[in-house]
Short mmCIF file of C-alpha atoms and ligand atoms in Angstrom, two decimals:
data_model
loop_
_atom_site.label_atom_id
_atom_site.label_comp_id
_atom_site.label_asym_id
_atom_site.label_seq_id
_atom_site.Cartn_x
_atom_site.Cartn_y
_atom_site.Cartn_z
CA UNK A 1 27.23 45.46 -9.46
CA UNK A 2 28.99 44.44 -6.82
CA UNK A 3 28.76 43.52 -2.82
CA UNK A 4 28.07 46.74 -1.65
CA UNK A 5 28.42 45.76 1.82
CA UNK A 6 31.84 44.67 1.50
CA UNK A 7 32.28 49.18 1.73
CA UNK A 8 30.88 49.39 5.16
CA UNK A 9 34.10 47.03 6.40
CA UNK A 10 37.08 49.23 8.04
CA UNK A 11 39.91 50.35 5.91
CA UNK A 12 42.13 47.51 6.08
CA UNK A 13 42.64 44.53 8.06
CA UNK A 14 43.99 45.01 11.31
CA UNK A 15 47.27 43.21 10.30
CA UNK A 16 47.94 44.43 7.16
CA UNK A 17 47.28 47.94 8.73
CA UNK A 18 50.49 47.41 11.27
CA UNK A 19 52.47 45.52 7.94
CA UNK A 20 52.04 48.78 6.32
CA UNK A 21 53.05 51.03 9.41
CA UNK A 22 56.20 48.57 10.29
CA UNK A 23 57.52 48.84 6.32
CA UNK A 24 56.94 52.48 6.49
CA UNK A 25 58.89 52.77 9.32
CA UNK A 26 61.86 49.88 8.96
CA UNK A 27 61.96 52.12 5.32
CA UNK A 28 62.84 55.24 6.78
CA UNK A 29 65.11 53.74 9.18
CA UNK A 30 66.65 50.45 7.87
CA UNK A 31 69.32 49.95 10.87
CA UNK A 32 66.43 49.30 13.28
CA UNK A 33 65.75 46.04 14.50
CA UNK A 34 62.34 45.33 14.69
CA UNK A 35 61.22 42.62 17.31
CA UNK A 36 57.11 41.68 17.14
CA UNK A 37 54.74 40.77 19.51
CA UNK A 38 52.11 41.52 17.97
CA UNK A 39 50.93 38.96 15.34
CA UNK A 40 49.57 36.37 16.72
CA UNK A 41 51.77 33.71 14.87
CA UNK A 42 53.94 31.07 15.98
CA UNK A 43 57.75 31.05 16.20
CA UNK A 44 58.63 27.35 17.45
CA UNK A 45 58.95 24.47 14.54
CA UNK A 46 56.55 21.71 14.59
CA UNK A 47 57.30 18.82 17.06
CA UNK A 48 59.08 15.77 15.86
CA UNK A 49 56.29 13.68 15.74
CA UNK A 50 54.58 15.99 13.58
CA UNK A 51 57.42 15.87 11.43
CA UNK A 52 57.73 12.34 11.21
CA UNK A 53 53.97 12.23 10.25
CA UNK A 54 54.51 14.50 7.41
CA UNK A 55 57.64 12.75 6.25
CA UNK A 56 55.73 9.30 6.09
CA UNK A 57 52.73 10.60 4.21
CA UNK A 58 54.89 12.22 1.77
CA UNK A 59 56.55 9.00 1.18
CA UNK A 60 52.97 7.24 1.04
CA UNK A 61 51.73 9.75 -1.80
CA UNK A 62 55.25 9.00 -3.48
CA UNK A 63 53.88 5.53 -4.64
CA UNK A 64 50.78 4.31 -6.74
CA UNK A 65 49.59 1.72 -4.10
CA UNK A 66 48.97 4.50 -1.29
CA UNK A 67 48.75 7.56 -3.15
CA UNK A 68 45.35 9.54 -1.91
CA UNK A 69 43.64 11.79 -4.28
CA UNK A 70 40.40 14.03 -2.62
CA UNK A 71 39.70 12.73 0.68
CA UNK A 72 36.36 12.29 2.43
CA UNK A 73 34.16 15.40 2.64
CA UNK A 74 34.03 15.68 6.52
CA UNK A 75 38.11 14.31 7.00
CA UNK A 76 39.33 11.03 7.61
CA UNK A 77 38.58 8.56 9.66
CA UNK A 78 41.63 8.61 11.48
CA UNK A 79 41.56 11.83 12.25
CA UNK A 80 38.30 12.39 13.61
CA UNK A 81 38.58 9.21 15.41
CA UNK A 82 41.40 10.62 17.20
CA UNK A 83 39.57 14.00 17.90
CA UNK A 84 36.66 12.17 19.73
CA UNK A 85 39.18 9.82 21.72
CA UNK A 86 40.90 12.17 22.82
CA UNK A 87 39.81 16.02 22.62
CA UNK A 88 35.74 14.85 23.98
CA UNK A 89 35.82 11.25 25.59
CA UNK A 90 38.78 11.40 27.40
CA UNK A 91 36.95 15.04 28.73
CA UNK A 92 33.76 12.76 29.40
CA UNK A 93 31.71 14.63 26.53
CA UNK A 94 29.92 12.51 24.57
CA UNK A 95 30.33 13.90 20.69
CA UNK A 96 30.53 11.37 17.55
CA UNK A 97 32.79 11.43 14.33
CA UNK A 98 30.34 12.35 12.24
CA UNK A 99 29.73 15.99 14.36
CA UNK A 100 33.32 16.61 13.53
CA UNK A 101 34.20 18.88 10.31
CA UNK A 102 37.94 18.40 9.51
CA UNK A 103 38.84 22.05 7.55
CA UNK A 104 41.87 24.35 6.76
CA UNK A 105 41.70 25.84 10.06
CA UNK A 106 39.55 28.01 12.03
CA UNK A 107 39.20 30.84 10.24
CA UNK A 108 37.62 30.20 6.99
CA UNK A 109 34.59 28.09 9.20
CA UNK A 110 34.20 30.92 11.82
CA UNK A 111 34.32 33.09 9.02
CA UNK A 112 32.29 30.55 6.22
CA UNK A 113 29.83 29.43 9.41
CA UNK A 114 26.92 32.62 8.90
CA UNK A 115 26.37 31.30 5.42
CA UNK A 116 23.93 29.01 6.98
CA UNK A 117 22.52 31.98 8.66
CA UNK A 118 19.22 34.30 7.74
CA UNK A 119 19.83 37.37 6.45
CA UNK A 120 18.04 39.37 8.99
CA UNK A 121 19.29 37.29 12.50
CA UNK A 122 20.99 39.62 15.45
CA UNK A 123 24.12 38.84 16.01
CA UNK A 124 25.95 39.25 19.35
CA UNK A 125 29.74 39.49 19.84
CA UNK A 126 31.70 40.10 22.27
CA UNK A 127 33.88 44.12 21.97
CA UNK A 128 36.83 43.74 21.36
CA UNK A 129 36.62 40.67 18.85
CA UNK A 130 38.36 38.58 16.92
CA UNK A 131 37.85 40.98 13.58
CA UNK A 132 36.16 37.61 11.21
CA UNK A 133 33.67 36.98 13.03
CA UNK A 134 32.64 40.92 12.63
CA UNK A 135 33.59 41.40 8.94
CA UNK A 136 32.26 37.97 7.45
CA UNK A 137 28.70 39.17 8.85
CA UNK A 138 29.45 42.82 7.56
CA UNK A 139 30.43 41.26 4.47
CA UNK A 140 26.54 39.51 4.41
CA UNK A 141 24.84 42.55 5.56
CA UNK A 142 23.82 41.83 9.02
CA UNK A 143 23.79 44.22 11.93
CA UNK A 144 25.99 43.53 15.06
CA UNK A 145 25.07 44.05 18.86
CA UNK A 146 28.43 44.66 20.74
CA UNK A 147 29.02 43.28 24.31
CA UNK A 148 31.09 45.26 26.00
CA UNK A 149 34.10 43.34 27.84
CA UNK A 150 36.12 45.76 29.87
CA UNK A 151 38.13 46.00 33.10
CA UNK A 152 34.79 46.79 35.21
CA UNK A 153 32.54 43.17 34.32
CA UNK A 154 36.32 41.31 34.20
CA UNK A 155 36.36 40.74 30.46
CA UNK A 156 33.20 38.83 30.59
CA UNK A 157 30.03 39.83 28.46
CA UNK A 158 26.73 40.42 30.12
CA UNK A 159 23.55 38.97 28.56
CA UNK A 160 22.21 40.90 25.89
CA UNK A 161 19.20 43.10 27.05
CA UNK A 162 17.64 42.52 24.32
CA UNK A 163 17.25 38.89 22.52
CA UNK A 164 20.14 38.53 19.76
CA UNK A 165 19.86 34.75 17.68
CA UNK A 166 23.53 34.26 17.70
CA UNK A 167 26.46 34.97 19.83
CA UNK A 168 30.43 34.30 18.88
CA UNK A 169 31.84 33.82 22.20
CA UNK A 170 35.81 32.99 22.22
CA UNK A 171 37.61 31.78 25.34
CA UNK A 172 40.50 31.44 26.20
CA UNK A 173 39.90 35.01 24.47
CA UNK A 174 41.67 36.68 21.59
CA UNK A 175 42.73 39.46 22.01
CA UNK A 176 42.03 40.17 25.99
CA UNK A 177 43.89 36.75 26.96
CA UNK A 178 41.49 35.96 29.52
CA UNK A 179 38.98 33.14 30.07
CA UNK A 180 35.30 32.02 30.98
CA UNK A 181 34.97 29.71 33.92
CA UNK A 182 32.32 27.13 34.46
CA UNK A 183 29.73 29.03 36.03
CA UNK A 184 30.07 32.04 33.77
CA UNK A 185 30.12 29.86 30.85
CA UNK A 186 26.62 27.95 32.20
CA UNK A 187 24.68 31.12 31.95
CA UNK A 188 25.13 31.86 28.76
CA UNK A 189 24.68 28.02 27.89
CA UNK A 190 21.03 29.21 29.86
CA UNK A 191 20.65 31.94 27.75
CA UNK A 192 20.87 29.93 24.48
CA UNK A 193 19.00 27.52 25.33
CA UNK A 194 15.92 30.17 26.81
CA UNK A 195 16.25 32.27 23.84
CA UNK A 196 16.50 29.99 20.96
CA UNK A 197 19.82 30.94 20.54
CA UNK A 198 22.99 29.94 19.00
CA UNK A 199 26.39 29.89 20.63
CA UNK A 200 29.00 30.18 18.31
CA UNK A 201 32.58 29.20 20.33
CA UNK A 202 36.00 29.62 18.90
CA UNK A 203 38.25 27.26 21.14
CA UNK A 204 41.05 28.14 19.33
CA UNK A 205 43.50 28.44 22.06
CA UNK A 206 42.00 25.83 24.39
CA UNK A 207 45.42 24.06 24.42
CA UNK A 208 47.02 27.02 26.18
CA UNK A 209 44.17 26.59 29.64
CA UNK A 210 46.34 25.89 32.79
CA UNK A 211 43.76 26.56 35.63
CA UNK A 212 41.13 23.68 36.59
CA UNK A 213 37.61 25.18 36.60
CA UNK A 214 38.06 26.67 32.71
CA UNK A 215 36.29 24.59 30.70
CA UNK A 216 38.04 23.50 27.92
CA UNK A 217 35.71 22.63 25.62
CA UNK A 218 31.27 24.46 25.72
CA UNK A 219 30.35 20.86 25.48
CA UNK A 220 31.69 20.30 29.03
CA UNK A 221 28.80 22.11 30.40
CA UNK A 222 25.05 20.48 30.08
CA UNK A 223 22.87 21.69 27.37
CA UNK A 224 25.59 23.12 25.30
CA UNK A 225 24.97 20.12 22.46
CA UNK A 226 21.62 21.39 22.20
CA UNK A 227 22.77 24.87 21.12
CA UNK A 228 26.08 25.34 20.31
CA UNK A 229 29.18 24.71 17.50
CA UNK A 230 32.75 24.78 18.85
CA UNK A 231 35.56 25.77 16.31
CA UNK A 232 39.13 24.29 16.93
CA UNK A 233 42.92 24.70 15.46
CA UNK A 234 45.90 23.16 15.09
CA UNK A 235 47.84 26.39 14.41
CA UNK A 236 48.49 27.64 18.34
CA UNK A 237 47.98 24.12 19.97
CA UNK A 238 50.83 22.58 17.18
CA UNK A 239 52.07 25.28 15.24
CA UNK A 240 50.23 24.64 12.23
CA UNK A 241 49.77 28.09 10.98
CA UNK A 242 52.03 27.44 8.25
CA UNK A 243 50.41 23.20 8.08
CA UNK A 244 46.87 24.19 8.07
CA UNK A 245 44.71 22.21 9.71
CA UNK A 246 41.46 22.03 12.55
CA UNK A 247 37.99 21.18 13.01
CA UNK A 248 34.73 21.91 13.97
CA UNK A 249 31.70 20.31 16.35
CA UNK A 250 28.16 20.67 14.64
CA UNK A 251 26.37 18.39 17.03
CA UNK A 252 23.30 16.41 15.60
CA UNK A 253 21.30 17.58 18.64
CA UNK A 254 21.13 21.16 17.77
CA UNK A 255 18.07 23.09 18.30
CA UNK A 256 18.10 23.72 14.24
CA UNK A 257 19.59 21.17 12.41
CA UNK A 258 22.67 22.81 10.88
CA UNK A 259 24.67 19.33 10.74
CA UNK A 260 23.43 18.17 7.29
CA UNK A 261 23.50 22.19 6.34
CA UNK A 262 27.29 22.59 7.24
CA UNK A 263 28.05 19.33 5.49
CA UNK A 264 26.21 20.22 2.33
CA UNK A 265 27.98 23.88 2.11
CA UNK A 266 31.61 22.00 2.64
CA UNK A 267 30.77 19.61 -0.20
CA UNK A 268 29.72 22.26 -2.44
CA UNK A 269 32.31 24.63 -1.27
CA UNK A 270 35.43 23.39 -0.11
CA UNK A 271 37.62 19.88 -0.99
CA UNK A 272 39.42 19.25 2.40
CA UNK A 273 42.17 19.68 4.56
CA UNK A 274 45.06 17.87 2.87
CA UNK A 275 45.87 14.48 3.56
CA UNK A 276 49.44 15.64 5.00
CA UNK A 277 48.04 18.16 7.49
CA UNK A 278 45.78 15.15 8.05
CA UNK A 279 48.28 12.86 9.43
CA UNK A 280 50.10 15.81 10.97
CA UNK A 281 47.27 16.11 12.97
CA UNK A 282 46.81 13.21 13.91
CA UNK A 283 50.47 12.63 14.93
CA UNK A 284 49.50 15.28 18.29
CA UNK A 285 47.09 12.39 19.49
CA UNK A 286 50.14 9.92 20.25
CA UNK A 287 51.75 9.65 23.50
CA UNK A 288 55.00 11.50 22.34
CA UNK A 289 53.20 14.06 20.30
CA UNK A 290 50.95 15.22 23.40
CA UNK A 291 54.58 14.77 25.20
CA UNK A 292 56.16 17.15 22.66
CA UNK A 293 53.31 19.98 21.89
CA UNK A 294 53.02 20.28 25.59
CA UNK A 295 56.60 21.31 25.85
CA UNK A 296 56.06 24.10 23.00
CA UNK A 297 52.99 25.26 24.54
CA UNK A 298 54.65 25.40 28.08
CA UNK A 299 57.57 27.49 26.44
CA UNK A 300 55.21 30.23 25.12
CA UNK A 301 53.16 30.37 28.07
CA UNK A 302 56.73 30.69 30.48
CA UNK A 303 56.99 34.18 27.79
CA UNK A 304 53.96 35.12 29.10
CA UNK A 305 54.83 34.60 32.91
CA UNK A 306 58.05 36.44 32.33
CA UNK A 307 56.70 39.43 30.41
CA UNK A 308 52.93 39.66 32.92
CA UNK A 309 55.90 40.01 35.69
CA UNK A 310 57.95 42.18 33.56
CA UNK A 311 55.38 44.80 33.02
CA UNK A 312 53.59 44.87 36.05
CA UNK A 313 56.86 45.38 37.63
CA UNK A 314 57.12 48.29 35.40
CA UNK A 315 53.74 49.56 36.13
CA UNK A 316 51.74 48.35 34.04
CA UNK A 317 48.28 47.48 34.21
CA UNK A 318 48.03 43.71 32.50
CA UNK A 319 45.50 41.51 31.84
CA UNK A 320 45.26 37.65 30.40
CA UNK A 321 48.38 35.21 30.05
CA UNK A 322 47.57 32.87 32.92
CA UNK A 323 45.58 30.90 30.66
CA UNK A 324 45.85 32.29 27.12
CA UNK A 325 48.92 33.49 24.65
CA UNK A 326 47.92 37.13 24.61
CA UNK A 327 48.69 39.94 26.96
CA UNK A 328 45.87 43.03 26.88
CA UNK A 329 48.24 45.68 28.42
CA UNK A 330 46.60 49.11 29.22
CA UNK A 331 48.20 52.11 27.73
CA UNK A 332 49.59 55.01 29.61
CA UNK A 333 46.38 57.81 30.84
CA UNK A 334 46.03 60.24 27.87
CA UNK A 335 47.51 57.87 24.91
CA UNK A 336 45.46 55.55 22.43
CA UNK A 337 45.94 52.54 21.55
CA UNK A 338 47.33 53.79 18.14
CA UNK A 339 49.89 56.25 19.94
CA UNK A 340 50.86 54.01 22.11
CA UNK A 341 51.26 51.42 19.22
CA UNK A 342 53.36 54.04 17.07
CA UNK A 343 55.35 54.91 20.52
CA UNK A 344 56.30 51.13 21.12
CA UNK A 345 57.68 51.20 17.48
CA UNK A 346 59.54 54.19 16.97
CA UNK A 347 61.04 54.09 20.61
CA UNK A 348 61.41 50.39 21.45
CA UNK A 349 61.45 48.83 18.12
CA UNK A 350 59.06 46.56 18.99
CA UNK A 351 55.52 45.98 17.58
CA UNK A 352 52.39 45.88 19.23
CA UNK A 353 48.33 45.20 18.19
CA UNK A 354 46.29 48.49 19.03
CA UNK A 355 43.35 47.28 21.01
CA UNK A 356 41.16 49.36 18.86
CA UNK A 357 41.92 47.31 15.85
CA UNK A 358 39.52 44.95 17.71
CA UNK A 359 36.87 47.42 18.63
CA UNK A 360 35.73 50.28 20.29
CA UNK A 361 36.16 48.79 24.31
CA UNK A 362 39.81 47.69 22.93
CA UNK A 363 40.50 51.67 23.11
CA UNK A 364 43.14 52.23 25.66
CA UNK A 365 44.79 48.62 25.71
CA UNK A 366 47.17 46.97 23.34
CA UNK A 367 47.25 43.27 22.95
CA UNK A 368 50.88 41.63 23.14
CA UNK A 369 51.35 37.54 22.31
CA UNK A 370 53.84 35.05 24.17
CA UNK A 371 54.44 33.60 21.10
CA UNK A 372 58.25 35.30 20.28
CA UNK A 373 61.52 33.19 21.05
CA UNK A 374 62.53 33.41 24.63
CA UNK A 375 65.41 35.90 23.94
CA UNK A 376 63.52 38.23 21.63
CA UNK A 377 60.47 38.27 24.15
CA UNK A 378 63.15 39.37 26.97
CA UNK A 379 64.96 42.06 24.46
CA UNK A 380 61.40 43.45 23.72
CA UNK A 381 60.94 43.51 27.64
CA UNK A 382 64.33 45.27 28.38
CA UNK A 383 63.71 47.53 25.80
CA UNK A 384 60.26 48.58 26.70
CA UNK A 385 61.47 48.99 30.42
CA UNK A 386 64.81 51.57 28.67
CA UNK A 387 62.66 53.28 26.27
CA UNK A 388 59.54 54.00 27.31
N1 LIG B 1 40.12 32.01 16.01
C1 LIG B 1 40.85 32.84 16.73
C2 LIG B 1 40.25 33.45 17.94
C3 LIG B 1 42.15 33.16 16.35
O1 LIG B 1 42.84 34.03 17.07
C4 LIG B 1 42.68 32.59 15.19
C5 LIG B 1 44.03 32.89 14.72
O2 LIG B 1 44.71 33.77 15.12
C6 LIG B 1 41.89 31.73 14.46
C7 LIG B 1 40.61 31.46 14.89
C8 LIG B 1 42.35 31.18 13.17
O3 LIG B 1 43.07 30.05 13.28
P1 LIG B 1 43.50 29.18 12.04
O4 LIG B 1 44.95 29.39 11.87
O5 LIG B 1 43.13 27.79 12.44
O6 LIG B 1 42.74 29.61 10.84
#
């Protein structure tokens, strides 16, 4: 027998979905050159004091004296030393080493996280979603309210009507590119705590927040220790997709004590983030790493600038990249998100995320990232403005 709800998930993941459609298509027409924004990967290497880090821990496994086998469950010291410094105090938030969960990255614990979850809880995310947080709870058989986010409420979920036990909420937002501020973000801090509930916030991209009042981390807003886990990641604030490497907050405080829970899953279930990603991630803490990740992150976001101009000068409805990597563009009256998709790729060479690949609201909107080169990101732009 096997996990029969693993055939109520859609087709194919979003991604490998467009993989298939852009090898179909660069097949039948080799000569084209294919330019994507639509992956939400990286392009820019890692910063020099990332690379530095690396080279120096390679050299320290190279000998017997400070060679490093397994490391400690929850990461090192180091590490989440530097994490509390400098991602909560220097933010005023009060949050210890021992809430902080060094992992691979952000997607196995917002996809490993419902494990510590009841079968039968309601879960609440936003539509359109970051696809793991919807599949890992298909995947365990749980039912899934969907809060609309569309042009009308701004992006930004109601309350459920009706009382749900968890809610994923990720902002800056993947794939709409747009953000919670501090008073939106307090009511549903409200909610939580008047329900019982649990927030569950993907901060994922908080590196790429330019305007003052969007908090950058839940815990910046009163109450939120009592109810809420934050998920981080190296791979957009320091191009670690490739590296692998970020954390995540279970405060002690919690309504439900899930601290000791999400420790004893990790030490059952997973060995820990190398000790090279380790030190790579550390190496962002230091006064020429912020220096030099800053400079990356201001690169991408002056893509986004140039191509919300771009395609609002070309009539285009646009949405997101003040604050976030990601562009949620809306198609042209009487196309999906598909069409337009396969239009953008057949006419313009260039490749695209269908909004619906995130969910039903994402009908009618494609999602575009900032995170090309500078000169592919304006060819894409030129091309779009020619071809379409
Ligand atoms: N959360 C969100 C919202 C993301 O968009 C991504 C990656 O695209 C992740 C998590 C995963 O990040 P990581 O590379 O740390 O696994």
């Amino acid at each position: 027998m096997i996990n029969e709800n693993y055939k109520k998930l859609s087709g194919a993941y979003l991604f490998s979905e467009i993989a298939r459609k852009v090898k179909a298509y660069k097949a039948e027409t080799p000569e084209a050159e294919i330019i994507s924004l639509g992956i939400g990967d990286v392009t820019q290497p890692l910063c020099p004091a990332v690379v530095e880090a690396l080279h120096k821990a390679a050299d320290e496994m190279a000998v017997a004296a400070t060679f490093r086998g397994y490391g400690p469950e929850r990461g090192y010291d180091f590490l989440r030393n530097a994490i509390v410094q400098h991602d909560f105090q220097a933010r005023g938030i009060d949050i210890e080493a021992d809430e902080i969960f060094v992992s691979d990255g952000a997607k196995s614990d917002t996809g490993n996280f419902q494990e510590l979850l009841g079968k039968d809880v309601r879960i609440a995310v936003t539509d359109p979603v970051y696809p793991v947080y919807v599949d890992s709870n298909v995947m365990a058989g749980r039912e899934i309210v969907y809060l609309p986010c569309k042009a009308e409420n701004g992006f930004a979920p109601e309350l459920p009507t009706e009382h749900v036990d968890v809610i994923y909420l990720c902002y800056p937002n993947n794939p709409t590119g747009t953000t919670l501020n501090r008073e939106q973000l307090e009511t549903w801090v409200e909610y939580a705590l008047k329900e019982n509930a649990l927030i569950l916030y993907d901060a994922a991209y908080e590196a790429y927040i330019q305007s003052d009042d969007v908090p950058h981390s839940i815990y910046e807003i009163t109450g939120a220790k009592e109810c809420a886990v934050e998920f981080h990641s190296y791979s957009k604030t320091a191009g670690f997709t490739g590296i692998r490497c970020g954390y995540t907050v279970v405060p002690k405080t919690l309504h439900i004590e899930l601290n000791a829970m999400w420790n004893r899953r990790q030490s059952t279930k997973f060995n820990g983030t190398s000790y090279l990603s380790q030190r790579a991630a550390e190496a962002i803490y230091t006064p020429e790493g912020k220096k030099q990740i800053r400079a990356t992150i201001a690169y991408y976001m002056e893509n986004a600038r140039l191509m919300r101009d771009a395609l609002m000068g070309m009539g285009f409805t646009v949405y997101g990249g003040v604050d976030a990597p990601y562009l949620w563009v809306k198609v042209s009256t009487g196309t999906t998100s598909w069409g337009f998709f396969d239009m953008l790729l057949h006419k313009a060479n260039v490749v695209c995320t269908p909004g619906a690949g995130f969910g039903p609201s994402g009908e009618g909107y494609v999602r575009l990232t900032a995170f090309g080169t500078h000169e592919n990101t304006e060819k894409a732009l030129r091309r779009i403005d020619n071809k379409l």
